Each structure stands twice: as structure tokens, then as C-alpha cells.
Amino acid sequence: MKVLVIGSGGREHALAWALKNSPAVEELYCAPGNAGIAEVAQCVSIEVSELDKLADFAQENKIDLTVVGPEAPLCAGVVDVFRARGLTVFGPDKQAAMLEGSKDFAKEFMIKYGIPTAKGCACTDAASAREYIKKEFAAGAKGIVVKADGLAAGKGVLVALSEAEAVAFSDQCFDGEFGSAGAKVVIEEMLTGEEASIFALCDGKSIVALAPSQDHKRIFDNDAGPNTGGMGAYSPAPVVNDIVSKRIEEKVLKPFLKGVQAENLHFRGVIFVGLMIENDEPKVLEFNVRFGDPETQPVMRRFVGDLADVLYKTATCDLANARIAWRDEPAVSVVIASAGYPGKYEKGKVISGLDKAAATGAVVFHAGTAFKDGAIVSAGGRVLGVSALGKDIADAIANAYKGVAEISFDGAYYRKDIGAKALKKR
Ligand code: AMP
Ligand code: GLY
């Protein structure tokens, strides 16, 4: 098989790394890729927004399977462009990608198909949003969550603990802070509990959950500071015990598939369910229509099988015949970011110690990296994800940090407590 991966982050590196280990793959390409992906795939300099150029490339190079990494091209309709040309592509089409592209659309879908989620409402003007927020706090709410409806690169959600904070953020959305993504705002009840990420492959006929994982969204240790794209992850997630697993299957995944079928959505890809779990009851915080990052890194470290075959079968409605298994060993991935992230940060810092990190047995996935004057330099907020397996979670954590210790660049920052939550649960 000739396979093309679209994207340039740690998620795409982890997918490309697993695809490279796939017996079915003869040639592997990535557009645009990064300095680490270049070690396992041929990087092609086409941006993820250049949908026609991507399809031209796939056609000219007789690509058998294209795997789309990020949400932006999915929401822009890359799958529709590929399908119109008869190309096989892993991902939902533009309409189905609304499950991530519009929080209101997702909420309506969840309500219609009985999927447990926070109660809330969608507002299209600042005054009605203010009124709803006021009413909720007056009724005794300890907090409320305000979400820009559209894609806002992870910045469009605020968990507000006061009415003033909630109103200020909602006003900001309507004032155009997130462009058209904030023209509508979803306001919902603040849920408590522990979060987990579930990826499930869906080909429209069946749905199969992959190994659960857990992200660390906040920038600082002990979950302090602002939200980021994710500072580290581990798999499996002990909070997803057997009871929770069954409930996710029955209350979330089966109704999801039913909804996809009833609404006639073209969904042949991965649904990433962000969950809040309390007293073993899962509730959906959000849907994403792509793999999560960094969660994909530990999940791919544990994947056993032929990933290209599995994704191809998902894209061609044959998921029921795919073989998926997992290593028993847990995996941990620690993100190393640029100083200042998720705010302003500098790029172009020379990275050293990558070989030494690899010699520890860790696999270093690249997120924001590039080549410059023969060196590998930082080129984004999240720069690397250092991942390792271990005989238990404590061992996996120790192994990942052994790899991290070898790497340095000016301003390198990482959390010291990735996986600690899982440790407490043993
Ligand atoms: P989302 O993009 O909707 O997942 O929101 C980003 C983050 O905000 C989530 O990972 C949670 O940490 C938090 N969040 C979202 N919705 C809620 C909610 N209803 N209650 C509590 N926290 C939430
Ligand atoms: N790590 C969360 C996400 O990929 O959206």
C-alpha cells in the first residue's frame, strides 16, 4: 500500500511511526510533516489547507490510503474532495465533521440520540447568553462552562467559576475574539470528575473502541494554569474500568453509531470522545472527529497489528474484519514545550540529545520541529513527545522521564507529574 498522512504534529508522527511498522505499507508520505516524521516518511511540502493540491498528489502518486490527522482540513471538506476523485480516505466528510466543527451541532446530536452530556443551551446573542449565565448562578451553580461554537484551536472553552468571568468570556466570543467561531456560544453545566479520552473507529456499519487514554490539559503540575493542547498522556486510563468501559459502549458508542446511520452521515474515521467520569458514570464533554494529541502517542505505542490495514478497512467499510490488539504494558508520553506556551513563545532553538533519548528505549515523537542549517530546531509550542512503555505505569513514567532528561533546548519546559494520577489509582 502507498499511504499518505496529512498533518505535521506529534499525532501524525505517532501514526506515521505505527504505519511504518505496518507490513502492508510499501511507501509512506506525509504532508507537510516535520523533522521527526522525515525519519519514517517522505515529507511533501503541501499544507493541510491545500485540499486540491493534496488530492492532486494522491492521484498522481497512486496513493491507496490517505489518513487525515487534524480537524481543520476535515471541517474544510478534504474527505469530500478526495471522495469526489474516487480516492480512499480515512476521516469523516464535511457534514459529519460538524460533530467537532460545531459544538451546538454536537450537542443536538447527543440529545437526539440519548448520549449523556452536560445540560446546556446555545445562544446567538450576548444578551441571552448573559441572561442564561445569570439564571444558572442565581440557581446555585458553582461554575459554568462557556464554549465558542466553532473551531478555536483549543482556546474557545472557559470553565468559569464566577458569573463575571463567564459573562466576560461570552461577550468576548460575540465581540469576535474567535471570528465566526464565536458567533454562537454554547453554555453548559460544569461537570466534575475525572477526564478520559476514548478513540473509536467507525466505518458507518460498526464502531470499535481503541485503548483508553488520559491527557494532561493544563500547563503546570497538579493541573494548574491555563489549558493547552495537552502536555502529556498515558494509556490505559485506570478511570476507564470494566464498568465504565461497558457504559461507554452502551451509552455513548452504540447510540453514536445509530445517530450516524439515522442522519446518513459519512463517517469512516475515528471519533474521539472527551469524557468526564464521576462515580463510574461517563458524560460526553466533546466530540472530536480525529485522533487526539498527545493521546495518540501512548495509544500507538501499545497498538499491536497492522495499522494501515485497520485504517484501510475503516475507510472502506470493512472494519468488522479488522484485527486490533494491545500490549499489556502501559505507555506514557511527556510533552516538551517551548517556554511561554500556551502563550507567546520563540522558535528556532537548536534541540540536542535526541539520539541519547532514543538510546534509552524511548520513542521521541516530534510535534513542532524543523530542519535549519543541518540542525533540528523547535518550530512550535509543543515541540516533542517523549514516549515509553513500562512493566507498570510507574515504570513507564520513569522510562519516559529518562528519555526527557537527555533532551535539551533553550527554554524547554515539561510537566514533572505526567501519569501521577494513574499511579494513585493502582
Ligand atoms: P472541550 O473542547 O469541549 O473538550 O473543552 C475543553 C476542556 O474544558 C475539557 O477537556 C474540560 O477540561 C473542560 N470542559 C469542557 N466542558 C466541560 C464541562 N461541561 N464541565 C467541566 N469541564 C468542561
Ligand atoms: N489532547 C486533546 C486534543 O487532541 O484535542
Coordinates of C-alpha atoms and ligand atoms in Angstrom, one line a residue:
M1 CA 0.0 0.0 0.0
K2 CA 1.0 3.6 -0.6
V3 CA -0.1 5.7 2.3
L4 CA -0.3 9.5 2.7
V5 CA -0.7 11.1 6.2
I6 CA -1.9 14.7 6.3
G7 CA -0.6 16.8 9.2
S8 CA 2.6 17.8 11.0
G9 CA 2.2 17.2 14.7
G10 CA 3.1 14.6 17.3
R11 CA -0.2 12.8 16.4
E12 CA 0.9 12.4 12.8
H13 CA 4.4 11.3 13.8
A14 CA 2.9 8.6 16.1
L15 CA 0.6 7.5 13.2
A16 CA 3.4 7.5 10.7
W17 CA 5.6 5.6 13.1
A18 CA 3.0 2.9 13.5
L19 CA 2.2 2.9 9.8
K20 CA 5.9 2.4 9.1
N21 CA 5.8 -0.8 11.2
S22 CA 2.8 -1.9 9.1
P23 CA 3.7 -4.9 6.8
A24 CA 1.1 -3.6 4.3
V25 CA 2.9 -0.3 3.7
E26 CA 5.4 -0.1 0.8
E27 CA 5.6 3.7 0.6
L28 CA 4.7 6.3 3.2
Y29 CA 4.3 10.0 2.6
C30 CA 3.4 12.9 5.0
A31 CA 2.2 16.4 4.0
P32 CA 3.7 18.6 5.2
G33 CA 5.3 16.5 8.1
N34 CA 8.2 17.7 10.3
A35 CA 11.8 16.9 11.1
G36 CA 11.0 13.7 13.0
I37 CA 8.4 12.4 10.6
A38 CA 11.1 12.8 7.9
E39 CA 12.8 9.8 9.5
V40 CA 9.9 7.4 8.8
A41 CA 8.1 9.0 5.8
Q42 CA 8.8 11.1 2.8
C43 CA 7.7 14.6 3.6
V44 CA 5.8 16.5 0.9
S45 CA 5.6 20.3 1.1
I46 CA 1.9 20.7 0.8
E47 CA 0.0 22.5 3.6
V48 CA -3.1 20.9 5.2
S49 CA -5.3 23.7 3.9
E50 CA -4.4 23.0 0.2
L51 CA -7.1 20.4 -0.4
D52 CA -6.9 20.2 -4.2
K53 CA -3.1 20.0 -4.1
L54 CA -3.3 17.2 -1.6
A55 CA -5.8 15.3 -3.8
D56 CA -3.6 16.0 -6.9
F57 CA -0.6 14.5 -5.1
A58 CA -2.6 11.4 -4.0
Q59 CA -3.9 10.9 -7.6
E60 CA -0.5 11.4 -9.3
N61 CA 1.2 9.1 -6.8
K62 CA -1.5 6.4 -6.8
I63 CA -1.9 6.7 -3.1
D64 CA -4.1 3.8 -1.8
L65 CA -5.0 5.3 1.5
T66 CA -4.9 8.9 2.9
V67 CA -5.1 9.4 6.7
V68 CA -6.2 12.8 7.8
G69 CA -4.7 14.0 11.1
P70 CA -6.0 17.4 12.1
E71 CA -9.6 18.7 12.3
A72 CA -9.2 21.8 10.1
P73 CA -8.9 20.0 6.8
L74 CA -11.7 17.6 7.8
C75 CA -14.0 20.5 8.6
A76 CA -12.9 22.2 5.4
G77 CA -14.1 19.1 3.4
V78 CA -10.9 17.3 2.5
V79 CA -12.7 14.0 2.6
D80 CA -15.3 15.3 0.1
V81 CA -12.6 16.4 -2.3
F82 CA -10.8 13.0 -2.1
R83 CA -14.1 11.0 -2.5
A84 CA -15.2 13.1 -5.5
R85 CA -12.0 11.8 -7.2
G86 CA -12.5 8.2 -6.1
L87 CA -9.6 8.3 -3.6
T88 CA -9.8 6.2 -0.4
V89 CA -9.5 8.4 2.6
F90 CA -9.8 7.9 6.4
G91 CA -12.0 10.6 8.0
P92 CA -15.5 11.9 8.1
D93 CA -16.8 14.2 5.4
K94 CA -17.5 17.9 5.9
Q95 CA -21.0 17.4 7.2
A96 CA -20.0 14.7 9.7
A97 CA -17.0 16.7 10.8
M98 CA -19.6 19.2 12.2
L99 CA -19.6 16.9 15.2
E100 CA -16.4 18.7 16.1
G101 CA -16.8 21.9 14.0
S102 CA -19.9 23.0 15.8
K103 CA -20.5 22.4 19.5
D104 CA -24.2 23.2 19.0
F105 CA -24.5 20.6 16.3
A106 CA -22.7 18.0 18.5
K107 CA -25.0 18.9 21.5
E108 CA -28.1 18.5 19.4
F109 CA -26.8 15.1 18.1
M110 CA -26.1 13.9 21.7
I111 CA -29.6 15.0 22.9
K112 CA -31.3 13.4 19.9
Y113 CA -29.6 10.1 20.4
G114 CA -29.7 10.0 24.1
I115 CA -25.9 10.3 24.7
P116 CA -25.2 11.5 28.3
T117 CA -23.8 15.0 28.3
A118 CA -23.9 18.3 30.4
K119 CA -27.1 20.2 30.1
G120 CA -26.8 23.5 28.4
C121 CA -28.1 25.9 25.8
A122 CA -26.9 27.6 22.6
C123 CA -27.1 31.4 22.4
T124 CA -26.7 33.5 19.3
D125 CA -26.5 36.9 21.0
A126 CA -24.7 38.3 24.0
A127 CA -27.8 39.4 25.9
S128 CA -29.5 36.0 26.0
A129 CA -26.1 34.4 27.0
R130 CA -25.8 36.8 29.9
E131 CA -29.3 36.1 31.0
Y132 CA -28.8 32.3 30.9
I133 CA -25.5 32.6 32.9
K134 CA -27.1 34.9 35.5
K135 CA -30.0 32.5 35.9
E136 CA -27.7 29.5 36.4
F137 CA -25.6 31.2 39.1
A138 CA -28.8 32.5 40.8
A139 CA -30.0 28.9 40.9
G140 CA -26.8 27.9 42.8
A141 CA -24.4 26.8 40.1
K142 CA -20.8 26.8 41.4
G143 CA -19.4 27.4 37.9
I144 CA -20.4 27.3 34.3
V145 CA -18.7 26.4 31.0
V146 CA -18.8 28.8 28.1
K147 CA -17.8 27.5 24.6
A148 CA -17.4 29.2 21.3
D149 CA -19.4 27.1 18.9
G150 CA -16.8 26.7 16.1
L151 CA -13.1 25.7 15.9
A152 CA -10.9 27.9 18.0
A153 CA -7.7 25.9 18.2
G154 CA -8.4 24.7 21.8
K155 CA -8.9 28.3 23.1
G156 CA -12.6 28.5 22.7
V157 CA -13.7 27.0 26.1
L158 CA -13.7 28.6 29.5
V159 CA -14.6 26.8 32.7
A160 CA -15.8 29.9 34.7
L161 CA -16.2 29.9 38.5
S162 CA -17.9 33.3 38.6
E163 CA -20.7 35.0 36.8
A164 CA -18.5 37.9 35.9
E165 CA -15.8 35.7 34.3
A166 CA -18.4 33.7 32.3
V167 CA -20.1 36.8 31.0
A168 CA -16.8 38.4 30.1
F169 CA -15.7 35.4 28.1
S170 CA -19.1 35.1 26.4
D171 CA -19.0 38.8 25.5
Q172 CA -15.5 38.3 24.1
C173 CA -16.9 35.5 21.8
F174 CA -19.6 37.7 20.5
D175 CA -17.2 40.6 20.1
G176 CA -15.3 38.5 17.5
E177 CA -12.4 37.1 19.6
F178 CA -12.7 33.8 17.7
G179 CA -14.1 35.2 14.4
S180 CA -17.1 33.4 13.1
A181 CA -16.4 30.5 15.5
G182 CA -17.8 32.7 18.3
A183 CA -21.0 33.9 16.6
K184 CA -22.8 31.3 18.5
V185 CA -21.9 30.3 22.1
V186 CA -22.8 27.0 23.9
I187 CA -23.2 27.4 27.7
E188 CA -23.3 24.3 29.8
E189 CA -23.4 22.9 33.3
M190 CA -19.9 22.4 34.9
L191 CA -19.3 18.7 35.3
T192 CA -16.9 17.3 37.9
G193 CA -15.0 14.1 37.9
E194 CA -12.0 12.7 36.0
E195 CA -11.5 13.1 32.3
A196 CA -10.6 10.4 29.8
S197 CA -10.2 10.2 26.0
I198 CA -11.8 7.4 24.0
F199 CA -11.0 6.9 20.4
A200 CA -13.4 4.7 18.4
L201 CA -13.0 3.7 14.8
C202 CA -16.3 3.9 12.9
D203 CA -17.0 2.9 9.3
G204 CA -20.7 3.6 9.4
K205 CA -21.6 0.0 9.9
S206 CA -19.7 -0.8 13.2
I207 CA -17.8 1.0 15.9
V208 CA -14.7 -0.3 17.7
A209 CA -13.2 1.4 20.8
L210 CA -9.4 1.6 20.9
A211 CA -7.4 1.6 24.2
P212 CA -8.5 4.4 26.5
S213 CA -6.1 7.2 27.4
Q214 CA -5.8 10.3 29.5
D215 CA -4.4 13.7 28.7
H216 CA -3.0 16.4 31.0
K217 CA -4.6 19.6 29.6
R218 CA -3.2 22.2 32.0
I219 CA 0.3 23.7 31.5
F220 CA 1.5 23.3 35.1
D221 CA 1.9 20.4 37.5
N222 CA -1.1 19.4 39.6
D223 CA -3.4 20.6 36.8
A224 CA -2.8 24.3 37.4
G225 CA -2.6 27.1 34.9
P226 CA -4.3 27.6 31.5
N227 CA -5.4 24.8 29.2
T228 CA -3.1 23.7 26.4
G229 CA -3.4 21.2 23.5
G230 CA -2.2 18.6 26.0
M231 CA 1.1 18.3 28.0
G232 CA 1.3 14.5 28.2
A233 CA -0.8 11.4 28.2
Y234 CA -0.9 7.8 29.2
S235 CA -2.7 4.6 28.2
P236 CA -4.6 2.7 29.5
A237 CA -6.6 5.1 31.8
P238 CA -7.4 3.3 35.0
V239 CA -10.5 5.5 35.4
V240 CA -12.0 3.6 32.5
N241 CA -12.5 0.4 34.4
D242 CA -14.7 -2.5 33.2
I243 CA -17.9 -1.0 34.3
V244 CA -17.1 2.4 32.8
S245 CA -16.0 0.7 29.6
K246 CA -19.3 -1.1 29.2
R247 CA -21.2 2.1 29.9
I248 CA -19.2 3.9 27.3
E249 CA -20.0 1.1 24.8
E250 CA -23.8 1.1 25.6
K251 CA -24.5 4.7 26.3
V252 CA -22.1 6.5 24.0
L253 CA -20.7 4.4 21.2
K254 CA -23.7 2.4 20.2
P255 CA -26.0 5.5 20.2
F256 CA -23.3 7.4 18.3
L257 CA -23.3 4.7 15.5
K258 CA -27.1 4.8 15.5
G259 CA -27.1 8.5 15.0
V260 CA -24.5 8.4 12.2
Q261 CA -26.7 5.9 10.4
A262 CA -30.0 7.7 11.1
E263 CA -28.6 11.1 10.0
N264 CA -26.9 9.5 7.0
L265 CA -23.5 10.9 7.9
H266 CA -20.5 9.7 6.0
F267 CA -18.2 8.8 8.9
R268 CA -15.3 6.5 8.1
G269 CA -12.7 7.5 10.6
V270 CA -12.1 8.0 14.2
I271 CA -14.5 9.6 16.8
F272 CA -12.6 10.9 19.8
V273 CA -14.9 11.2 22.7
G274 CA -13.8 13.5 25.5
L275 CA -15.4 12.2 28.7
M276 CA -15.9 13.3 32.3
I277 CA -16.3 10.3 34.5
E278 CA -17.8 10.5 38.0
N279 CA -19.0 7.6 40.1
D280 CA -18.3 5.3 37.1
E281 CA -20.8 7.3 35.0
P282 CA -19.4 8.7 31.8
K283 CA -20.7 12.0 30.3
V284 CA -19.5 13.5 27.0
L285 CA -17.7 16.8 27.1
E286 CA -17.0 16.9 23.4
F287 CA -16.6 15.0 20.2
N288 CA -13.6 15.4 18.0
V289 CA -13.5 13.7 14.6
R290 CA -9.8 12.9 14.6
F291 CA -7.2 11.3 16.8
G292 CA -6.1 13.3 19.9
D293 CA -2.7 14.7 20.5
P294 CA -0.8 13.7 22.6
E295 CA -3.1 10.7 23.5
T296 CA -2.3 9.1 20.1
Q297 CA 1.3 8.7 21.1
P298 CA 0.9 6.3 24.1
V299 CA -2.0 4.6 22.3
M300 CA 0.1 3.9 19.2
R301 CA 3.0 2.6 21.4
R302 CA 0.6 0.0 22.7
F303 CA -1.1 -0.9 19.4
V304 CA -0.4 -4.4 18.0
G305 CA -1.4 -5.2 14.5
D306 CA -1.3 -3.8 11.0
L307 CA -2.4 -0.2 11.4
A308 CA -2.6 0.5 7.6
D309 CA -4.8 -2.5 7.2
V310 CA -7.1 -1.4 10.1
L311 CA -7.4 2.2 8.8
Y312 CA -7.9 1.0 5.3
K313 CA -10.7 -1.3 6.4
T314 CA -12.3 1.6 8.3
A315 CA -12.1 3.8 5.2
T316 CA -13.7 1.1 3.1
C317 CA -16.5 -0.1 5.4
D318 CA -14.9 -3.4 6.4
L319 CA -14.0 -2.6 10.0
A320 CA -15.7 -5.7 11.2
N321 CA -12.8 -7.7 9.7
A322 CA -10.0 -5.6 11.2
R323 CA -7.7 -7.1 13.8
I324 CA -6.8 -4.9 16.7
A325 CA -4.9 -5.8 19.9
W326 CA -2.9 -4.0 22.6
R327 CA 0.2 -4.6 24.5
D328 CA -0.4 -5.1 28.2
E329 CA 2.4 -2.7 29.2
P330 CA 1.2 0.9 29.8
A331 CA 2.7 3.7 27.8
V332 CA 3.4 7.3 28.8
S333 CA 4.2 10.3 26.7
V334 CA 5.7 13.5 28.1
V335 CA 5.4 16.7 26.0
I336 CA 8.3 19.1 26.0
A337 CA 7.1 22.6 25.1
S338 CA 8.7 26.0 24.3
A339 CA 9.0 28.5 27.2
G340 CA 5.9 30.7 27.2
Y341 CA 3.5 28.1 25.6
P342 CA 0.4 28.2 25.5
G343 CA 1.0 32.0 25.3
K344 CA 3.8 33.6 23.2
Y345 CA 6.9 31.6 22.6
E346 CA 10.1 31.7 20.5
K347 CA 11.0 29.2 17.7
G348 CA 14.3 28.2 16.2
K349 CA 16.0 26.8 19.3
V350 CA 18.5 24.0 18.5
I351 CA 17.5 20.7 20.0
S352 CA 20.1 18.4 21.4
G353 CA 20.1 14.9 22.9
L354 CA 17.6 13.2 20.5
D355 CA 19.8 10.3 19.8
K356 CA 20.6 9.8 23.5
A357 CA 16.9 9.9 24.3
A358 CA 16.3 7.2 21.7
A359 CA 19.1 5.1 23.2
T360 CA 17.2 4.9 26.5
G361 CA 14.5 3.0 24.6
A362 CA 12.1 5.9 24.5
V363 CA 10.5 6.9 21.2
V364 CA 10.6 10.6 20.6
F365 CA 7.7 11.9 18.6
H366 CA 8.2 15.3 17.0
A367 CA 5.4 18.0 17.1
G368 CA 6.8 21.4 16.3
T369 CA 10.2 20.8 14.8
A370 CA 12.0 21.7 11.6
F371 CA 15.5 21.4 10.0
K372 CA 17.6 24.6 10.0
D373 CA 21.2 24.7 8.9
G374 CA 21.7 21.0 9.4
A375 CA 20.2 21.0 12.9
I376 CA 16.8 20.1 14.3
V377 CA 15.2 23.2 15.8
S378 CA 12.0 24.0 17.7
A379 CA 9.2 25.3 15.4
G380 CA 6.1 25.3 17.6
G381 CA 4.6 25.5 21.1
R382 CA 4.6 21.8 21.7
V383 CA 7.9 20.6 20.4
L384 CA 8.4 16.9 21.3
G385 CA 6.6 14.0 22.9
V386 CA 8.9 11.5 24.7
S387 CA 7.1 8.2 25.0
A388 CA 8.0 4.9 26.7
L389 CA 6.5 1.6 27.7
G390 CA 7.0 0.0 31.1
K391 CA 6.1 -3.1 33.1
D392 CA 3.7 -1.0 35.0
I393 CA 2.6 2.7 35.0
A394 CA 5.4 3.7 37.4
D395 CA 8.0 2.0 35.2
A396 CA 6.6 3.7 32.1
I397 CA 6.7 7.1 33.8
A398 CA 10.3 6.5 34.9
N399 CA 11.3 5.4 31.4
A400 CA 9.7 8.4 29.7
Y401 CA 11.4 10.8 32.0
K402 CA 14.8 9.0 31.4
G403 CA 14.3 10.0 27.8
V404 CA 13.2 13.5 28.6
A405 CA 16.3 14.0 30.8
E406 CA 18.6 13.6 27.7
I407 CA 16.9 16.3 25.7
S408 CA 17.6 20.0 25.9
F409 CA 16.9 23.2 24.1
D410 CA 16.8 26.8 25.2
G411 CA 13.5 27.3 27.2
A412 CA 12.5 23.6 27.1
Y413 CA 9.6 23.1 29.6
Y414 CA 7.7 20.0 30.6
R415 CA 5.4 18.9 33.4
K416 CA 7.0 16.7 36.1
D417 CA 3.8 14.8 37.0
I418 CA 2.6 13.1 33.9
G419 CA 0.9 9.8 34.8
A420 CA 0.9 10.6 38.6
K421 CA -2.9 10.4 38.6
A422 CA -2.9 6.9 37.3
L423 CA -0.4 5.9 39.9
K424 CA -2.7 7.0 42.7
K425 CA -5.4 4.7 41.3
R426 CA -3.4 1.5 41.4
Ligands
AMP1 P1 -13.9 20.8 25.1 O1 -13.1 21.4 24.0 O2 -15.3 21.0 25.0 O3 -13.5 19.4 25.5 O4 -13.4 21.6 26.4 C1 -12.0 21.7 26.8 C2 -11.9 21.3 28.2 O5 -12.7 22.1 29.0 C3 -12.2 19.9 28.5 O6 -11.2 19.0 28.3 C4 -12.6 20.0 30.0 O7 -11.4 20.0 30.8 C5 -13.2 21.3 30.1 N1 -14.7 21.2 30.0 C6 -15.4 21.2 28.8 N2 -16.7 21.1 29.1 C7 -16.8 21.0 30.4 C8 -17.9 20.8 31.3 N3 -19.2 20.7 30.9 N4 -17.7 20.7 32.6 C9 -16.4 20.8 33.1 N5 -15.3 20.9 32.3 C10 -15.5 21.0 31.0
GLY2 N1 -5.4 16.4 23.5 C1 -6.6 16.8 23.2 C2 -6.9 17.0 21.8 O1 -6.2 16.5 20.9 O2 -7.9 17.7 21.4

